[in-house]
Tab-separated table of C-alpha atoms in Angstrom:
chain	number	residue	atom	x	y	z
A	691	MET	CA	-7.080	59.677	-83.564
A	692	ASN	CA	-6.829	59.123	-87.324
A	693	HIS	CA	-4.225	56.489	-88.314
A	694	ASP	CA	-4.911	56.549	-92.073
A	695	HIS	CA	-1.982	58.941	-92.708
A	696	GLY	CA	-3.556	60.691	-95.667
A	697	MET	CA	-5.082	57.605	-97.277
A	698	GLU	CA	-8.711	58.581	-96.879
A	699	GLY	CA	-10.864	57.478	-99.757
A	700	MET	CA	-8.428	54.821	-101.048
A	701	ALA	CA	-9.787	51.377	-101.792
A	702	PRO	CA	-8.503	48.439	-99.792
A	703	PRO	CA	-5.999	46.159	-101.548
A	704	PRO	CA	-7.560	43.524	-103.788
A	705	SER	CA	-8.052	40.176	-102.104
A	706	LEU	CA	-6.063	37.229	-103.301
A	707	SER	CA	-7.927	34.373	-104.889
A	708	THR	CA	-7.248	30.754	-103.993
A	709	ASN	CA	-4.414	30.443	-106.491
A	710	GLY	CA	-2.467	33.387	-105.067
A	711	THR	CA	-2.923	35.761	-107.992
A	712	SER	CA	-4.643	39.082	-107.671
A	713	GLY	CA	-7.801	39.670	-109.659
A	714	MET	CA	-8.036	36.124	-111.039
A	715	HIS	CA	-11.158	34.246	-110.122
A	716	HIS	CA	-10.445	30.879	-111.785
A	717	PRO	CA	-10.725	27.956	-109.425
A	718	MET	CA	-7.434	26.155	-108.942
A	719	MET	CA	-7.258	22.436	-108.474
A	720	MET	CA	-5.218	21.757	-105.361
A	721	MET	CA	-2.632	18.998	-105.781
A	722	MET	CA	-1.498	17.034	-102.771
A	723	MET	CA	2.223	16.339	-102.944
A	724	HIS	CA	3.573	13.799	-100.515
A	725	MET	CA	6.662	14.825	-98.577
A	726	THR	CA	6.962	11.497	-96.736
A	727	PHE	CA	6.937	7.941	-98.043
A	728	PHE	CA	3.521	6.466	-98.700
A	729	TRP	CA	2.234	3.175	-100.039
A	730	GLY	CA	-0.325	2.822	-102.773
A	731	LYS	CA	-0.875	2.784	-106.498
A	732	ASN	CA	-2.276	6.318	-106.691
A	733	ALA	CA	0.933	8.221	-107.350
A	734	GLU	CA	2.267	10.598	-109.955
A	735	ILE	CA	5.615	9.403	-111.249
A	736	LEU	CA	7.681	11.521	-113.661
A	737	PHE	CA	4.704	12.986	-115.564
A	738	SER	CA	1.504	14.704	-114.524
A	739	GLY	CA	-1.312	12.188	-114.271
A	740	TRP	CA	0.936	9.162	-114.894
A	741	PRO	CA	0.438	6.335	-114.081
A	742	GLY	CA	-3.069	7.310	-112.972
A	743	THR	CA	-5.210	5.232	-110.630
A	744	ARG	CA	-5.173	1.892	-112.484
A	745	ALA	CA	-3.118	-0.912	-110.938
A	746	GLY	CA	-1.862	-2.082	-114.340
A	747	MET	CA	-0.414	1.315	-115.172
A	748	TYR	CA	1.199	1.507	-111.727
A	749	ALA	CA	2.797	-1.911	-112.315
A	750	LEU	CA	4.067	-0.698	-115.704
A	751	ALA	CA	5.540	2.406	-114.051
A	752	LEU	CA	7.332	0.209	-111.491
A	753	ILE	CA	8.749	-1.981	-114.274
A	754	ILE	CA	10.003	1.107	-116.131
A	755	ILE	CA	11.690	2.479	-112.984
A	756	PHE	CA	13.284	-0.946	-112.372
A	757	VAL	CA	14.643	-1.024	-115.941
A	758	LEU	CA	15.969	2.554	-115.687
A	759	ALA	CA	17.829	1.748	-112.450
A	760	PHE	CA	19.117	-1.511	-113.953
A	761	LEU	CA	20.450	0.356	-117.021
A	762	VAL	CA	22.228	2.964	-114.859
A	763	GLU	CA	24.197	0.229	-113.089
A	764	TRP	CA	24.797	-1.718	-116.300
A	765	LEU	CA	26.254	1.361	-117.998
A	766	SER	CA	28.396	1.984	-114.918
A	767	HIS	CA	30.007	-1.463	-115.199
A	768	SER	CA	30.052	-2.158	-118.936
A	769	ARG	CA	32.823	-2.065	-121.490
A	770	LEU	CA	31.297	-0.928	-124.757
A	771	ILE	CA	34.367	0.734	-126.285
A	772	LYS	CA	36.785	-1.627	-127.993
A	773	PRO	CA	40.390	-1.500	-126.739
A	774	GLY	CA	42.614	0.210	-129.287
A	775	SER	CA	39.896	2.570	-130.550
A	776	ARG	CA	40.997	6.001	-131.696
A	777	ASN	CA	41.065	8.516	-128.866
A	778	VAL	CA	38.681	11.010	-130.479
A	779	SER	CA	35.980	8.520	-131.454
A	780	ALA	CA	36.343	6.605	-128.174
A	781	GLY	CA	36.151	9.878	-126.249
A	782	LEU	CA	32.971	10.915	-128.053
A	783	VAL	CA	31.337	7.542	-127.422
A	784	GLN	CA	32.440	7.668	-123.781
A	785	THR	CA	30.940	11.152	-123.437
A	786	LEU	CA	27.669	10.013	-125.016
A	787	LEU	CA	27.518	7.006	-122.659
A	788	HIS	CA	28.146	9.286	-119.702
A	789	ALA	CA	25.337	11.622	-120.781
A	790	VAL	CA	22.915	8.687	-121.162
A	791	ARG	CA	23.891	7.269	-117.756
A	792	VAL	CA	23.473	10.621	-115.995
A	793	GLY	CA	20.157	11.260	-117.747
A	794	LEU	CA	18.825	7.855	-116.686
A	795	ALA	CA	20.080	8.388	-113.126
A	796	TYR	CA	18.268	11.730	-112.959
A	797	LEU	CA	15.051	10.094	-114.190
A	798	VAL	CA	15.324	7.519	-111.397
A	799	MET	CA	15.956	10.327	-108.901
A	800	LEU	CA	12.917	12.265	-110.128
A	801	ALA	CA	10.786	9.129	-109.882
A	802	LEU	CA	11.958	8.661	-106.295
A	803	MET	CA	10.790	12.191	-105.554
A	804	SER	CA	7.238	10.860	-105.846
A	805	PHE	CA	7.908	9.433	-102.344
A	806	ASN	CA	6.083	6.255	-103.296
A	807	GLY	CA	7.374	3.230	-101.368
A	808	GLY	CA	6.959	0.908	-104.355
A	809	VAL	CA	9.024	3.188	-106.583
A	810	PHE	CA	11.757	3.299	-103.942
A	811	LEU	CA	11.840	-0.486	-103.615
A	812	VAL	CA	11.987	-1.202	-107.365
A	813	ALA	CA	14.683	1.449	-107.920
A	814	VAL	CA	16.854	-0.133	-105.223
A	815	ALA	CA	16.081	-3.614	-106.604
A	816	GLY	CA	17.066	-2.544	-110.138
A	817	HIS	CA	20.373	-1.094	-108.972
A	818	THR	CA	21.027	-4.129	-106.759
A	819	LEU	CA	20.315	-6.818	-109.353
A	820	SER	CA	22.326	-5.020	-112.020
A	821	PHE	CA	25.266	-4.581	-109.654
A	822	LEU	CA	25.074	-8.263	-108.702
A	823	LEU	CA	25.160	-9.291	-112.373
A	824	PHE	CA	27.702	-6.797	-113.727
A	825	GLY	CA	29.611	-5.196	-110.854
A	826	SER	CA	30.147	-7.836	-108.204
A	827	ARG	CA	32.573	-10.737	-108.260
A	828	VAL	CA	29.807	-13.355	-108.361
A	829	PHE	CA	29.823	-13.883	-112.135
A	830	LYS	CA	33.414	-12.886	-112.917
A	831	LYS	CA	36.251	-15.248	-113.697
A	832	ASN	CA	39.227	-15.221	-111.360
A	833	THR	CA	41.423	-13.812	-114.150
A	834	GLU	CA	39.136	-10.775	-114.464
A	835	ILE	CA	39.257	-10.131	-110.713
A	836	LEU	CA	43.046	-10.444	-110.413
A	837	SER	CA	43.935	-8.291	-113.411
A	838	ASN	CA	44.368	-4.568	-112.919
A	839	GLU	CA	42.563	-3.949	-116.182
A	840	LYS	CA	39.950	-1.228	-116.286
A	841	VAL	CA	36.509	-2.795	-115.782
A	842	SER	CA	34.317	-0.009	-117.159
A	843	ASP	CA	34.382	2.666	-119.823
A	844	LEU	CA	32.878	5.222	-117.444
A	845	PRO	CA	34.168	6.574	-114.149
A	846	PRO	CA	32.163	5.719	-111.030
A	847	MET	CA	29.053	7.796	-110.351
A	848	SER	CA	29.521	10.427	-107.673
A	849	CYS	CA	27.328	13.084	-106.160
C-alpha cells in the first residue's frame, strides 16, 4: 500500500543544523547556562564574557554588584531633595532618582540571574549593610525615630 499520498518524487525536508536553522552549516558554540546556584569564579555576569575566568576580574565583578546593591538601598532611604523645594523641580528630581534606583535594582536582578552563589551573597550583603547604615534605627537619633517626618524622598520598592 502506498502511503505517500501523491508526493512521489519530492525531496525530503532539509535537515536542521546544530543551531536550529535550515540550510546553515556554521558551527554554533554551545553555551551552558546554569539554572541552579553554583559556586565558582567562571561565571558570566551582566555581559557576555565578563568577568571571564580570572579570579581578579571575578572579585571586581563581586565588588561592583555589592556597590550596586548598596546604592539601591541608599537611594531608598536617602533625603536628597531639600524641604521647601518647588514642586515641579522636586518632582523631576524625585522622578530621576526613582529611575536611577529602579535601573540599579534591575542590574542587580540581572546579575543574580547568573545563578552564581558569590553574586547572590554579595548582593544580599550590599543591601543588608546599606539598610543597616541608612534604614535601620541603629545610627538614628531618638528625635528622628519619634518624629513622623518622611524619611526618604522615594516610596518603598515593591514588586
